[in-house]
Amino acid sequence: MKILVTGGAGFIGGNFLQIMTEKYPEDFYVCLDKLTYAGNMETLEEVLKRKNFRFAKGDICDRSLVDDLFRKEKFDVVINFAAESHVDRSIENPSIFLETNVLGVQVLMDACRKYGVRRFHQVSTDEVYGDLPLERKDLLFHEDTPLKASSPYSASKAAADLLVMAYHRTFHLGVTISRCSNNYGPYQFPEKLIPLMIEKARKGEKLPVYGDGRNVRDWLHVYDHCEAIDEIVRRGKEGEIYNVGGHNERSNLEVVKTILKALGKEENQIEFVKDRPGHDRRYAICPDKIESEIGWKPKHSFETGIQETIRWNLENQQWLRHVESGEYRQWIQRYETLEKNS
Ligand code: NAD
Ligand code: DAU
C-alpha cells in the first residue's frame, strides 16, 4: 500500500511514522507537512533513513500542491494528522485553525475523490463532544454523543468531522474517523501540559496550573493511539467513527504532582493561575466499540507510561533544547541542501 501521512512531523504523526515504517516494510509512506512551529524534522531523523519513506514539505490547504502530489503518488490510503492542535493558541487566533483543520480537510478529501483513494482517515479528538461534569463519573463520551465543542480548536475539529461524514454520504468516499483522548509520550511539543510541566519542574520554575487544577483528562499513551489508528485503517468499517481511550482519568493536579514526585521536587513549585477561557471540565472516553469490533486494547498503563515519558524528556535534552532555541526549524534548510547535493 502507498500511504500518505499528513502532519507526520508532529507529535502523534511522528510517532506513527516511526512505528509503522518499521512494522510494514512492504508499504510505502509519504509524509506531507507544512512544518509549522509544531513540525519537527528531528522527530523523523530515523524514519528518513528508511527506504519505504519520503518527506514532502507543503500545506494541506494548497490545492495545486496537493493535487500534484496525489497525481504523482497514487495513494491507496490517506491518514490526516495535520492540524493546529493547541487549544490555548486557538483562543488567541482562531483563523488558522479553521483554515487548516476544516478547509485543509476539504482539499485532501477532494484529492481523494479525484484520484480514487480507497480510505481517508481523519484523526479527530474527544474534544468534539465538549465536556462532562466532574461529579458524574458514570457519564462517558460515546460515538453518538452530540457534538458540543467548547473552543475554536474543538469547533474546527467538529466541523471537519461533519464534513468527512458528509463526503461519505454524498460522494461515497471511503472514510473513517478516530476520536482519541489526551495523548502523552515521547516527542510532544513542550507547550502541552505534560512536557511543559516536566521542563518547568526540572528547571525549578513555577508550574502554572489553570484554575483549581481539578479538570480531568483521560490520558492515553501515544503508541496506543498510533496502533488504534493503524487498526482502524486496516480493519475498521467505512463510514464509521471510533472512540479511542483507555479509562485513564486523572486531574491536572494529580498529573503535576506525579511529575514533581518523580523528579524529587516540592509541591510548592505549583502555582495556580488564571483559568483557560471555556476550560472543559472533564473528558472520558468509552472505547467499547473499537475494543469489540476491532479488538484493539491499550497496552501501556499510565503509571509506567508517565515514568517512561518523564525519563524520555530528561534523556532527550538536545531535542528539547533545539525546540526551545528554534534550532529545529533550520533542519529543513539543511535537508533541502543535502537533497540538492545528492
Ligand atoms: P502537533 O501540533 O504536534 O502536530 C501537527 C503537525 O501538523 C505538525 O507537524 C505541523 O507542522 C503539521 N501541520 C499543521 N498545519 C499544517 C498544514 N496546513 N499542512 C500540513 N501540515 C500541517 O499535533 P498532534 O498532537 O500530533 O496531533 C495530531 C492530530 O491528532 C491532530 O489532528 C489533533 O487534533 C489530533 N489529536 C491530538 C491529541 C493530543 O493529545 N495531542 C489527542 C487526540 C487527537
Ligand atoms: O483531548 C484531546 C486533546 O488533548 C487534543 O485534541 C488536543 O490537540 C491536545 O492539545 C489536548 O488538549 P488539552 O487542552 O486537554 O491539552 P493541554 O495539554 O493543553 O492541557 C491539558 C490540561 O492541562 C487542560 O485541562 C489545561 C491544563 N493546563 C495546560 C497547560 C498548557 C494547565 O493547567 N496549565 C498549562 O500550562
Short mmCIF file of C-alpha atoms and ligand atoms in Angstrom, two decimals:
data_model
loop_
_atom_site.label_atom_id
_atom_site.label_comp_id
_atom_site.label_asym_id
_atom_site.label_seq_id
_atom_site.Cartn_x
_atom_site.Cartn_y
_atom_site.Cartn_z
CA MET A 1 0.00 0.00 0.00
CA LYS A 2 1.05 3.59 -0.53
CA ILE A 3 0.02 5.69 2.45
CA LEU A 4 0.00 9.47 2.81
CA VAL A 5 0.52 10.68 6.37
CA THR A 6 -0.16 14.40 6.73
CA GLY A 7 1.23 16.22 9.76
CA GLY A 8 3.80 13.45 10.24
CA ALA A 9 6.44 15.81 11.65
CA GLY A 10 4.24 16.49 14.67
CA PHE A 11 3.91 14.58 17.93
CA ILE A 12 1.43 11.81 17.07
CA GLY A 13 2.12 11.61 13.32
CA GLY A 14 5.87 11.40 14.05
CA ASN A 15 5.41 8.52 16.48
CA PHE A 16 3.05 6.86 13.97
CA LEU A 17 5.66 7.00 11.20
CA GLN A 18 8.44 5.73 13.48
CA ILE A 19 6.37 2.67 14.37
CA MET A 20 4.66 1.92 11.05
CA THR A 21 7.58 2.38 8.61
CA GLU A 22 9.38 -0.32 10.62
CA LYS A 23 6.37 -2.58 11.14
CA TYR A 24 5.32 -2.58 7.46
CA PRO A 25 8.45 -2.58 5.26
CA GLU A 26 6.24 -3.67 2.32
CA ASP A 27 4.20 -0.45 2.50
CA PHE A 28 5.44 2.97 1.34
CA TYR A 29 4.80 6.06 3.46
CA VAL A 30 4.86 9.67 2.27
CA CYS A 31 4.70 12.47 4.84
CA LEU A 32 3.22 15.83 3.81
CA ASP A 33 3.86 18.51 6.43
CA LYS A 34 3.90 22.31 6.33
CA LEU A 35 6.45 22.38 9.19
CA THR A 36 4.64 24.92 11.32
CA TYR A 37 6.14 25.67 14.75
CA ALA A 38 4.86 22.19 15.78
CA GLY A 39 6.52 20.29 12.93
CA ASN A 40 9.94 18.98 13.80
CA MET A 41 12.08 17.05 11.32
CA GLU A 42 14.36 15.92 14.15
CA THR A 43 11.49 13.63 15.21
CA LEU A 44 11.77 11.93 11.81
CA GLU A 45 15.55 11.55 11.76
CA GLU A 46 15.49 7.72 11.89
CA VAL A 47 12.43 7.45 9.61
CA LEU A 48 14.20 9.48 6.91
CA LYS A 49 16.83 6.73 6.63
CA ARG A 50 14.24 4.09 5.72
CA LYS A 51 13.70 3.04 2.10
CA ASN A 52 9.93 2.99 2.41
CA PHE A 53 9.63 6.68 3.32
CA ARG A 54 9.66 10.06 1.61
CA PHE A 55 9.09 13.54 3.02
CA ALA A 56 7.30 16.35 1.18
CA LYS A 57 7.09 19.86 2.60
CA GLY A 58 3.74 21.53 1.94
CA ASP A 59 0.44 22.85 3.18
CA ILE A 60 -2.68 20.65 3.06
CA CYS A 61 -4.62 23.84 2.14
CA ASP A 62 -2.53 24.29 -1.03
CA ARG A 63 -4.87 22.76 -3.62
CA SER A 64 -2.43 22.65 -6.53
CA LEU A 65 0.42 21.21 -4.44
CA VAL A 66 -1.90 18.54 -3.01
CA ASP A 67 -3.32 17.73 -6.44
CA ASP A 68 0.18 17.37 -7.86
CA LEU A 69 1.29 15.07 -5.04
CA PHE A 70 -1.79 12.83 -5.34
CA ARG A 71 -1.45 12.60 -9.14
CA LYS A 72 2.19 11.55 -8.90
CA GLU A 73 1.98 9.21 -5.91
CA LYS A 74 -1.38 7.41 -6.43
CA PHE A 75 -2.08 6.84 -2.73
CA ASP A 76 -4.22 3.95 -1.52
CA VAL A 77 -4.77 5.46 1.92
CA VAL A 78 -4.58 8.96 3.41
CA ILE A 79 -4.29 9.50 7.17
CA ASN A 80 -4.77 13.11 8.22
CA PHE A 81 -2.89 14.12 11.36
CA ALA A 82 -2.19 17.64 10.11
CA ALA A 83 -3.82 20.25 12.31
CA GLU A 84 -3.36 23.21 14.53
CA SER A 85 -3.68 21.31 17.80
CA HIS A 86 -3.24 23.62 20.79
CA VAL A 87 -6.41 24.92 22.49
CA ASP A 88 -4.70 27.98 24.02
CA ARG A 89 -3.42 29.11 20.60
CA SER A 90 -6.94 28.72 19.15
CA ILE A 91 -8.19 31.18 21.75
CA GLU A 92 -5.50 33.66 20.67
CA ASN A 93 -6.03 33.24 16.92
CA PRO A 94 -8.90 31.06 15.65
CA SER A 95 -8.45 31.76 11.90
CA ILE A 96 -5.56 29.41 11.17
CA PHE A 97 -7.49 26.64 12.99
CA LEU A 98 -10.42 26.99 10.60
CA GLU A 99 -8.11 27.11 7.59
CA THR A 100 -6.02 24.05 8.35
CA ASN A 101 -8.46 21.97 10.39
CA VAL A 102 -11.52 22.46 8.17
CA LEU A 103 -10.55 23.76 4.72
CA GLY A 104 -7.39 21.64 4.63
CA VAL A 105 -9.51 18.54 5.21
CA GLN A 106 -11.75 19.52 2.30
CA VAL A 107 -8.74 19.92 0.00
CA LEU A 108 -7.45 16.47 0.99
CA MET A 109 -10.84 14.80 0.50
CA ASP A 110 -11.34 16.44 -2.90
CA ALA A 111 -7.99 14.98 -3.96
CA CYS A 112 -9.03 11.57 -2.55
CA ARG A 113 -12.17 11.65 -4.69
CA LYS A 114 -10.34 12.79 -7.81
CA TYR A 115 -7.58 10.17 -7.57
CA GLY A 116 -9.64 7.23 -6.26
CA VAL A 117 -8.08 6.95 -2.78
CA ARG A 118 -9.61 3.92 -1.08
CA ARG A 119 -9.62 5.23 2.51
CA PHE A 120 -9.43 8.70 4.06
CA HIS A 121 -8.85 8.53 7.80
CA GLN A 122 -9.43 11.66 9.87
CA VAL A 123 -7.57 11.84 13.20
CA SER A 124 -10.08 13.65 15.38
CA THR A 125 -10.42 14.25 19.10
CA ASP A 126 -12.69 13.61 22.08
CA GLU A 127 -12.90 17.41 22.47
CA VAL A 128 -15.63 17.50 19.79
CA TYR A 129 -18.04 16.18 22.46
CA GLY A 130 -17.48 19.16 24.79
CA ASP A 131 -17.07 18.22 28.44
CA LEU A 132 -18.64 16.15 31.22
CA PRO A 133 -19.40 17.18 34.81
CA LEU A 134 -16.81 16.19 37.43
CA GLU A 135 -19.43 14.77 39.77
CA ARG A 136 -20.98 12.36 37.20
CA LYS A 137 -18.35 9.62 36.93
CA ASP A 138 -20.99 7.39 35.29
CA LEU A 139 -21.06 9.59 32.14
CA LEU A 140 -18.67 8.83 29.27
CA PHE A 141 -18.35 10.00 25.65
CA HIS A 142 -19.86 7.54 23.15
CA GLU A 143 -19.63 7.77 19.36
CA ASP A 144 -23.24 9.06 19.22
CA THR A 145 -22.79 11.66 21.98
CA PRO A 146 -23.87 15.00 20.44
CA LEU A 147 -21.10 17.33 19.25
CA LYS A 148 -20.77 20.31 21.60
CA ALA A 149 -17.36 21.89 21.07
CA SER A 150 -16.10 24.50 23.57
CA SER A 151 -13.03 26.10 21.95
CA PRO A 152 -12.26 27.32 18.43
CA TYR A 153 -9.91 24.31 18.20
CA SER A 154 -12.56 21.74 19.08
CA ALA A 155 -15.17 23.53 16.94
CA SER A 156 -12.83 23.29 13.96
CA LYS A 157 -12.29 19.56 14.57
CA ALA A 158 -16.05 19.01 14.95
CA ALA A 159 -16.69 20.89 11.68
CA ALA A 160 -14.16 18.67 9.94
CA ASP A 161 -15.82 15.52 11.30
CA LEU A 162 -19.18 16.66 9.91
CA LEU A 163 -17.57 17.36 6.55
CA VAL A 164 -15.91 13.93 6.49
CA MET A 165 -19.23 12.19 7.15
CA ALA A 166 -20.91 14.38 4.50
CA TYR A 167 -18.31 13.34 1.90
CA HIS A 168 -19.03 9.73 2.78
CA ARG A 169 -22.79 10.07 2.41
CA THR A 170 -22.84 12.36 -0.63
CA PHE A 171 -19.82 11.18 -2.60
CA HIS A 172 -19.36 7.66 -1.14
CA LEU A 173 -15.78 8.48 -0.15
CA GLY A 174 -14.35 5.64 1.98
CA VAL A 175 -13.78 7.38 5.30
CA THR A 176 -13.16 6.56 8.94
CA ILE A 177 -12.77 8.87 11.95
CA SER A 178 -10.99 8.24 15.26
CA ARG A 179 -11.70 10.39 18.31
CA CYS A 180 -8.99 9.97 20.88
CA SER A 181 -8.45 11.34 24.36
CA ASN A 182 -5.31 13.22 25.55
CA ASN A 183 -2.03 11.68 24.40
CA TYR A 184 1.32 11.67 26.17
CA GLY A 185 4.69 10.15 25.27
CA PRO A 186 7.96 11.00 23.51
CA TYR A 187 8.41 13.95 21.10
CA GLN A 188 5.46 16.02 22.39
CA PHE A 189 5.87 19.76 21.85
CA PRO A 190 6.54 21.37 25.24
CA GLU A 191 3.51 23.66 25.12
CA LYS A 192 1.23 20.79 26.20
CA LEU A 193 0.66 20.01 29.88
CA ILE A 194 2.94 17.02 30.48
CA PRO A 195 6.16 18.00 28.64
CA LEU A 196 5.74 21.64 29.77
CA MET A 197 5.46 20.65 33.41
CA ILE A 198 8.40 18.22 33.19
CA GLU A 199 10.61 21.00 31.79
CA LYS A 200 9.49 23.57 34.34
CA ALA A 201 9.84 21.14 37.24
CA ARG A 202 13.33 20.17 36.07
CA LYS A 203 14.43 23.81 35.87
CA GLY A 204 12.97 24.61 39.31
CA GLU A 205 10.43 27.03 37.81
CA LYS A 206 6.80 27.56 38.84
CA LEU A 207 4.28 25.11 37.32
CA PRO A 208 1.26 27.13 36.05
CA VAL A 209 -1.92 25.16 36.81
CA TYR A 210 -5.07 26.69 35.28
CA GLY A 211 -8.00 27.40 37.62
CA ASP A 212 -8.34 24.98 40.54
CA GLY A 213 -6.45 22.15 38.80
CA ARG A 214 -9.38 19.76 39.24
CA ASN A 215 -10.06 19.49 35.48
CA VAL A 216 -9.85 15.88 34.39
CA ARG A 217 -8.23 14.49 31.25
CA ASP A 218 -8.32 10.86 30.05
CA TRP A 219 -4.68 10.05 29.23
CA LEU A 220 -3.56 7.53 26.60
CA HIS A 221 -0.01 6.66 25.58
CA VAL A 222 0.73 7.89 22.04
CA TYR A 223 1.88 4.35 21.00
CA ASP A 224 -1.59 3.01 21.85
CA HIS A 225 -3.22 5.79 19.82
CA CYS A 226 -0.97 5.03 16.82
CA GLU A 227 -1.84 1.31 16.95
CA ALA A 228 -5.54 2.16 17.16
CA ILE A 229 -5.35 4.35 14.04
CA ASP A 230 -3.47 1.65 12.13
CA GLU A 231 -6.05 -0.99 13.14
CA ILE A 232 -8.96 1.26 12.15
CA VAL A 233 -7.41 1.94 8.75
CA ARG A 234 -6.78 -1.77 8.13
CA ARG A 235 -9.84 -3.31 9.82
CA GLY A 236 -12.35 -0.55 10.53
CA LYS A 237 -15.62 -0.22 8.64
CA GLU A 238 -16.07 2.58 6.10
CA GLY A 239 -18.24 5.43 7.30
CA GLU A 240 -17.64 4.62 10.97
CA ILE A 241 -16.40 6.68 13.92
CA TYR A 242 -14.29 5.01 16.64
CA ASN A 243 -13.59 6.46 20.08
CA VAL A 244 -10.08 5.69 21.36
CA GLY A 245 -9.21 5.74 25.05
CA GLY A 246 -8.11 3.61 27.97
CA HIS A 247 -10.13 4.64 31.05
CA ASN A 248 -7.25 6.67 32.49
CA GLU A 249 -8.83 9.71 34.06
CA ARG A 250 -6.55 11.97 36.09
CA SER A 251 -6.99 15.51 37.38
CA ASN A 252 -4.37 18.02 36.23
CA LEU A 253 -3.20 18.38 39.81
CA GLU A 254 -2.65 14.62 40.10
CA VAL A 255 -0.58 14.65 36.91
CA VAL A 256 1.51 17.62 38.00
CA LYS A 257 2.14 16.12 41.46
CA THR A 258 3.20 12.81 39.85
CA ILE A 259 5.78 14.72 37.78
CA LEU A 260 7.11 16.67 40.77
CA LYS A 261 7.40 13.48 42.84
CA ALA A 262 9.24 11.60 40.09
CA LEU A 263 11.76 14.45 39.86
CA GLY A 264 12.14 14.74 43.64
CA LYS A 265 10.72 18.29 43.61
CA GLU A 266 8.48 20.09 46.10
CA GLU A 267 4.77 20.74 45.55
CA ASN A 268 5.32 24.41 46.38
CA GLN A 269 6.53 24.79 42.77
CA ILE A 270 2.81 24.63 41.79
CA GLU A 271 1.25 28.00 41.01
CA PHE A 272 -2.50 28.34 40.39
CA VAL A 273 -3.00 30.80 37.52
CA LYS A 274 -5.95 32.35 35.67
CA ASP A 275 -8.21 29.71 34.15
CA ARG A 276 -8.35 28.97 30.41
CA PRO A 277 -11.50 30.64 28.94
CA GLY A 278 -14.18 28.00 28.28
CA HIS A 279 -11.99 25.38 30.01
CA ASP A 280 -13.50 21.90 29.58
CA ARG A 281 -14.02 20.25 32.96
CA ARG A 282 -13.74 16.56 32.25
CA TYR A 283 -13.11 14.21 29.30
CA ALA A 284 -13.82 10.49 29.50
CA ILE A 285 -13.93 8.10 26.54
CA CYS A 286 -15.94 4.91 26.22
CA PRO A 287 -13.77 2.70 23.97
CA ASP A 288 -16.20 -0.28 23.83
CA LYS A 289 -16.78 -0.06 20.07
CA ILE A 290 -13.12 -0.23 18.98
CA GLU A 291 -12.48 -2.96 21.55
CA SER A 292 -15.38 -5.18 20.49
CA GLU A 293 -15.41 -4.53 16.71
CA ILE A 294 -11.67 -4.30 16.04
CA GLY A 295 -10.11 -5.98 19.06
CA TRP A 296 -7.85 -3.03 19.93
CA LYS A 297 -6.92 -2.53 23.59
CA PRO A 298 -4.30 -0.20 25.11
CA LYS A 299 -1.04 -1.89 26.14
CA HIS A 300 0.52 0.90 28.21
CA SER A 301 -0.57 1.77 31.73
CA PHE A 302 -0.42 5.42 32.80
CA GLU A 303 1.66 4.52 35.87
CA THR A 304 4.59 3.18 33.83
CA GLY A 305 3.94 5.31 30.73
CA ILE A 306 4.26 8.59 32.60
CA GLN A 307 7.52 7.50 34.26
CA GLU A 308 8.95 6.48 30.86
CA THR A 309 7.83 9.80 29.38
CA ILE A 310 9.50 11.77 32.19
CA ARG A 311 12.69 9.76 31.58
CA TRP A 312 12.46 10.37 27.81
CA ASN A 313 12.21 14.11 28.37
CA LEU A 314 15.20 14.08 30.74
CA GLU A 315 17.30 11.97 28.37
CA ASN A 316 16.44 13.90 25.21
CA GLN A 317 17.53 17.35 26.21
CA GLN A 318 19.02 18.02 22.77
CA TRP A 319 15.60 17.56 21.09
CA LEU A 320 14.04 19.87 23.69
CA ARG A 321 16.84 22.44 23.57
CA HIS A 322 16.54 22.66 19.78
CA VAL A 323 12.80 23.25 20.19
CA GLU A 324 13.38 25.98 22.77
CA SER A 325 16.11 27.69 20.77
CA GLY A 326 14.27 27.34 17.46
CA GLU A 327 17.21 25.39 16.00
CA TYR A 328 14.87 22.58 14.90
CA ARG A 329 13.42 24.94 12.32
CA GLN A 330 16.75 25.11 10.47
CA TRP A 331 16.60 21.37 9.83
CA ILE A 332 14.57 21.64 6.63
CA GLN A 333 17.12 24.03 5.11
CA ARG A 334 19.92 21.55 5.88
CA TYR A 335 17.79 18.70 4.48
CA GLU A 336 16.99 20.60 1.29
CA THR A 337 20.68 21.40 0.75
CA LEU A 338 21.58 17.73 1.27
CA GLU A 339 18.85 16.65 -1.21
CA LYS A 340 20.06 19.13 -3.82
CA ASN A 341 23.67 17.97 -3.48
CA SER A 342 22.89 14.24 -3.53
P1 NAD B 1 1.04 18.62 16.61
O1 NAD B 1 0.63 20.02 16.77
O2 NAD B 1 2.14 18.07 17.44
O3 NAD B 1 1.43 18.33 15.08
C1 NAD B 1 0.69 18.84 13.99
C2 NAD B 1 1.52 18.64 12.72
O4 NAD B 1 0.72 19.11 11.62
C3 NAD B 1 2.81 19.44 12.70
O5 NAD B 1 3.85 18.64 12.19
C4 NAD B 1 2.51 20.61 11.76
O6 NAD B 1 3.65 21.09 11.10
C5 NAD B 1 1.53 19.94 10.80
N1 NAD B 1 0.66 20.93 10.14
C6 NAD B 1 -0.04 21.94 10.74
N2 NAD B 1 -0.72 22.63 9.80
C7 NAD B 1 -0.46 22.05 8.60
C8 NAD B 1 -0.90 22.29 7.28
N3 NAD B 1 -1.70 23.31 6.98
N4 NAD B 1 -0.43 21.48 6.28
C9 NAD B 1 0.40 20.45 6.57
N5 NAD B 1 0.85 20.18 7.82
C10 NAD B 1 0.41 20.96 8.82
O7 NAD B 1 -0.30 17.78 16.81
P2 NAD B 1 -0.51 16.33 17.48
O8 NAD B 1 -0.64 16.49 18.93
O9 NAD B 1 0.49 15.39 16.90
O10 NAD B 1 -1.96 15.99 16.90
C11 NAD B 1 -2.11 15.34 15.65
C12 NAD B 1 -3.59 15.14 15.37
O11 NAD B 1 -4.20 14.39 16.42
C13 NAD B 1 -4.38 16.47 15.32
O12 NAD B 1 -5.31 16.37 14.27
C14 NAD B 1 -5.09 16.55 16.65
O13 NAD B 1 -6.30 17.24 16.52
C15 NAD B 1 -5.32 15.08 16.96
N6 NAD B 1 -5.37 14.70 18.40
C16 NAD B 1 -4.38 15.08 19.26
C17 NAD B 1 -4.42 14.64 20.59
C18 NAD B 1 -3.32 15.02 21.57
O14 NAD B 1 -3.47 14.74 22.76
N7 NAD B 1 -2.23 15.62 21.15
C19 NAD B 1 -5.46 13.82 21.02
C20 NAD B 1 -6.46 13.47 20.10
C21 NAD B 1 -6.40 13.90 18.79
O1 DAU B 2 -8.43 15.53 24.42
C1 DAU B 2 -7.63 15.56 23.29
C2 DAU B 2 -6.94 16.89 23.15
O2 DAU B 2 -5.93 16.94 24.16
C3 DAU B 2 -6.35 17.12 21.77
O3 DAU B 2 -7.39 17.18 20.83
C4 DAU B 2 -5.53 18.42 21.72
O4 DAU B 2 -4.89 18.55 20.49
C5 DAU B 2 -4.48 18.37 22.82
O5 DAU B 2 -3.76 19.58 22.85
C6 DAU B 2 -5.13 18.11 24.18
O6 DAU B 2 -5.93 19.25 24.59
P1 DAU B 2 -5.92 19.80 26.10
O7 DAU B 2 -6.37 21.19 26.08
O8 DAU B 2 -6.61 18.84 27.01
O9 DAU B 2 -4.33 19.67 26.40
P2 DAU B 2 -3.29 20.65 27.14
O10 DAU B 2 -2.03 19.87 27.29
O11 DAU B 2 -3.24 21.98 26.54
O12 DAU B 2 -3.96 20.80 28.59
C7 DAU B 2 -4.26 19.68 29.39
C8 DAU B 2 -4.94 20.20 30.66
O13 DAU B 2 -3.97 20.92 31.43
C9 DAU B 2 -6.07 21.17 30.41
O14 DAU B 2 -7.07 20.98 31.40
C10 DAU B 2 -5.43 22.55 30.60
C11 DAU B 2 -4.37 22.27 31.65
N1 DAU B 2 -3.15 23.11 31.58
C12 DAU B 2 -2.48 23.17 30.40
C13 DAU B 2 -1.34 23.93 30.28
C14 DAU B 2 -0.60 24.01 28.96
C15 DAU B 2 -2.68 23.79 32.71
O15 DAU B 2 -3.31 23.71 33.80
N2 DAU B 2 -1.55 24.54 32.59
C16 DAU B 2 -0.86 24.64 31.42
O16 DAU B 2 0.16 25.38 31.38
#
